[in-house]
C-alpha positions as a Python dict, from the first residue, in 0.01 Angstrom:
ca = {
    (1, 'M'): (0, 0, 0),
    (2, 'A'): (356, 25, -126),
    (3, 'H'): (485, -269, -327),
    (4, 'N'): (770, -373, -96),
    (5, 'S'): (626, -275, 240),
    (6, 'S'): (622, -637, 364),
    (7, 'S'): (990, -607, 459),
    (8, 'R'): (913, -304, 680),
    (9, 'R'): (772, -315, 1031),
    (10, 'R'): (670, 53, 1023),
    (11, 'P'): (525, 256, 737),
    (12, 'N'): (687, 531, 535),
    (13, 'I'): (486, 849, 486),
    (14, 'L'): (549, 1135, 246),
    (15, 'I'): (414, 1472, 358),
    (16, 'T'): (412, 1712, 66),
    (17, 'G'): (251, 2041, -31),
    (18, 'T'): (332, 2391, -142),
    (19, 'P'): (588, 2572, 78),
    (20, 'G'): (404, 2725, 374),
    (21, 'T'): (134, 2458, 406),
    (22, 'G'): (277, 2322, 731),
    (23, 'K'): (478, 2021, 616),
    (24, 'T'): (762, 2058, 864),
    (25, 'T'): (536, 2150, 1156),
    (26, 'T'): (309, 1853, 1082),
    (27, 'S'): (599, 1614, 1019),
    (28, 'S'): (774, 1713, 1344),
    (29, 'A'): (457, 1674, 1549),
    (30, 'L'): (378, 1339, 1385),
    (31, 'A'): (733, 1212, 1442),
    (32, 'E'): (709, 1310, 1809),
    (33, 'A'): (368, 1141, 1847),
    (34, 'T'): (467, 817, 1670),
    (35, 'Q'): (843, 786, 1716),
    (36, 'L'): (891, 770, 1338),
    (37, 'R'): (1200, 941, 1191),
    (38, 'H'): (1137, 1287, 1038),
    (39, 'I'): (1344, 1349, 725),
    (40, 'N'): (1329, 1709, 604),
    (41, 'I'): (1458, 1692, 246),
    (42, 'G'): (1554, 2061, 236),
    (43, 'E'): (1772, 2021, 546),
    (44, 'L'): (1918, 1691, 420),
    (45, 'V'): (2013, 1854, 88),
    (46, 'K'): (2193, 2138, 268),
    (47, 'E'): (2359, 1916, 528),
    (48, 'K'): (2483, 1648, 286),
    (49, 'K'): (2535, 1882, -13),
    (50, 'L'): (2293, 1684, -231),
    (51, 'H'): (2250, 1969, -477),
    (52, 'D'): (2387, 2109, -800),
    (53, 'G'): (2430, 2467, -678),
    (54, 'W'): (2208, 2761, -599),
    (55, 'D'): (1920, 2902, -805),
    (56, 'D'): (1943, 3281, -766),
    (57, 'T'): (1602, 3338, -926),
    (58, 'L'): (1410, 3108, -690),
    (59, 'D'): (1650, 3163, -398),
    (60, 'C'): (1698, 2792, -326),
    (61, 'Y'): (1926, 2494, -388),
    (62, 'I'): (1895, 2295, -709),
    (63, 'I'): (1828, 1950, -568),
    (64, 'N'): (2012, 1657, -723),
    (65, 'E'): (1728, 1404, -711),
    (66, 'D'): (1955, 1105, -779),
    (67, 'L'): (2182, 1193, -486),
    (68, 'V'): (1881, 1241, -258),
    (69, 'C'): (1737, 900, -353),
    (70, 'D'): (2075, 732, -309),
    (71, 'E'): (2109, 889, 36),
    (72, 'L'): (1762, 774, 144),
    (73, 'E'): (1748, 425, -9),
    (74, 'D'): (1857, 219, 295),
    (75, 'M'): (1652, 424, 543),
    (76, 'M'): (1342, 391, 331),
    (77, 'E'): (1379, 15, 297),
    (78, 'T'): (1384, -23, 677),
    (79, 'G'): (1069, 187, 715),
    (80, 'G'): (947, 414, 992),
    (81, 'N'): (1009, 742, 806),
    (82, 'I'): (819, 1065, 755),
    (83, 'V'): (962, 1241, 450),
    (84, 'D'): (889, 1614, 434),
    (85, 'H'): (930, 1778, 92),
    (86, 'H'): (744, 2013, -141),
    (87, 'G'): (780, 1776, -437),
    (88, 'C'): (704, 1410, -472),
    (89, 'D'): (744, 1291, -829),
    (90, 'F'): (1108, 1179, -810),
    (91, 'F'): (1080, 941, -515),
    (92, 'P'): (1030, 572, -600),
    (93, 'E'): (666, 468, -565),
    (94, 'R'): (766, 161, -360),
    (95, 'W'): (895, 379, -75),
    (96, 'F'): (564, 510, 53),
    (97, 'D'): (261, 359, 219),
    (98, 'R'): (82, 694, 251),
    (99, 'V'): (125, 1024, 66),
    (100, 'V'): (-27, 1325, 242),
    (101, 'V'): (-74, 1648, 46),
    (102, 'L'): (-127, 1946, 276),
    (103, 'Q'): (-341, 2224, 135),
    (104, 'T'): (-387, 2577, 267),
    (105, 'D'): (-629, 2857, 185),
    (106, 'N'): (-455, 3102, -51),
    (107, 'T'): (-498, 3401, 181),
    (108, 'V'): (-346, 3211, 474),
    (109, 'L'): (-67, 3081, 249),
    (110, 'Y'): (10, 3429, 113),
    (111, 'D'): (48, 3563, 467),
    (112, 'R'): (269, 3271, 574),
    (113, 'L'): (498, 3304, 274),
    (114, 'S'): (518, 3683, 303),
    (115, 'R'): (625, 3644, 669),
    (116, 'R'): (900, 3410, 547),
    (117, 'G'): (1026, 3683, 317),
    (118, 'Y'): (895, 3538, -10),
    (119, 'T'): (849, 3810, -270),
    (120, 'G'): (815, 3851, -645),
    (121, 'Q'): (829, 3543, -865),
    (122, 'K'): (894, 3304, -576),
    (123, 'L'): (579, 3420, -396),
    (124, 'T'): (368, 3420, -714),
    (125, 'N'): (488, 3075, -823),
    (126, 'N'): (401, 2919, -488),
    (127, 'I'): (57, 3079, -464),
    (128, 'E'): (-23, 2969, -821),
    (129, 'C'): (100, 2619, -738),
    (130, 'E'): (-153, 2602, -456),
    (131, 'I'): (-437, 2759, -658),
    (132, 'F'): (-395, 2503, -937),
    (133, 'Q'): (-338, 2213, -692),
    (134, 'I'): (-16, 2120, -872),
    (135, 'L'): (121, 1907, -588),
    (136, 'L'): (-203, 1713, -540),
    (137, 'E'): (-205, 1632, -911),
    (138, 'E'): (165, 1540, -899),
    (139, 'A'): (97, 1302, -609),
    (140, 'K'): (-201, 1142, -785),
    (141, 'D'): (9, 1098, -1101),
    (142, 'S'): (305, 949, -910),
    (143, 'Y'): (143, 713, -657),
    (144, 'P'): (-153, 475, -636),
    (145, 'E'): (-467, 679, -575),
    (146, 'D'): (-562, 479, -265),
    (147, 'I'): (-254, 598, -73),
    (148, 'V'): (-285, 970, -159),
    (149, 'V'): (-475, 1187, 91),
    (150, 'A'): (-532, 1563, 77),
    (151, 'L'): (-563, 1736, 415),
    (152, 'R'): (-653, 2096, 502),
    (153, 'S'): (-378, 2281, 690),
    (154, 'D'): (-499, 2634, 761),
    (155, 'S'): (-459, 2642, 1140),
    (156, 'I'): (-298, 2483, 1445),
    (157, 'E'): (-628, 2302, 1499),
    (158, 'D'): (-606, 2152, 1150),
    (159, 'I'): (-249, 2039, 1215),
    (160, 'S'): (-347, 1877, 1547),
    (161, 'K'): (-640, 1700, 1384),
    (162, 'N'): (-417, 1581, 1097),
    (163, 'V'): (-150, 1450, 1335),
    (164, 'E'): (-412, 1261, 1536),
    (165, 'M'): (-566, 1110, 1221),
    (166, 'M'): (-226, 1007, 1081),
    (167, 'S'): (-117, 867, 1418),
    (168, 'N'): (-427, 648, 1420),
    (169, 'W'): (-353, 535, 1065),
    (170, 'I'): (7, 445, 1166),
    (171, 'S'): (-120, 248, 1467),
    (172, 'S'): (-348, 40, 1248),
    (173, 'W'): (-101, -3, 958),
    (174, 'N'): (-10, -354, 855),
    (175, 'P'): (252, -435, 591),
    (176, 'V'): (145, -593, 264),
    (177, 'V'): (220, -963, 278),
}
């Protein structure tokens, strides 16, 4: 459990994984099922301009991690959040009670990313990230092992099963006293 979760009535969950693994779909469905707040970091960065410009090579914003953490601090302390982001190593460990790493078969992931318009280096980098389980290792290095869970996310059935399992976990969650 997170170090300071006793002040929260509802848990905070980080849903992470390579782009295309179903983070936003899963987070949205889980938020709807549990009434927790879904925070999509990519959208928050765009909306609040929490970035240091645009990376033309990777075709994305350069996230200012300090600004993101400052923006989220009060919300995270209250609890009841599902944070959706492809990285996890810059968030404070104390924020999360569960870290879920979504994983997808490389063939399925390749098709999903290609449909999104990913090409060249951006496509290759993301597929390699999944092959080498970079985000799972990042999560295990950044958070206590007992709160990190890897879940398969190849299909709608997987997503439904994951949402049900996480909903049950949320229902049985108790803050650390």
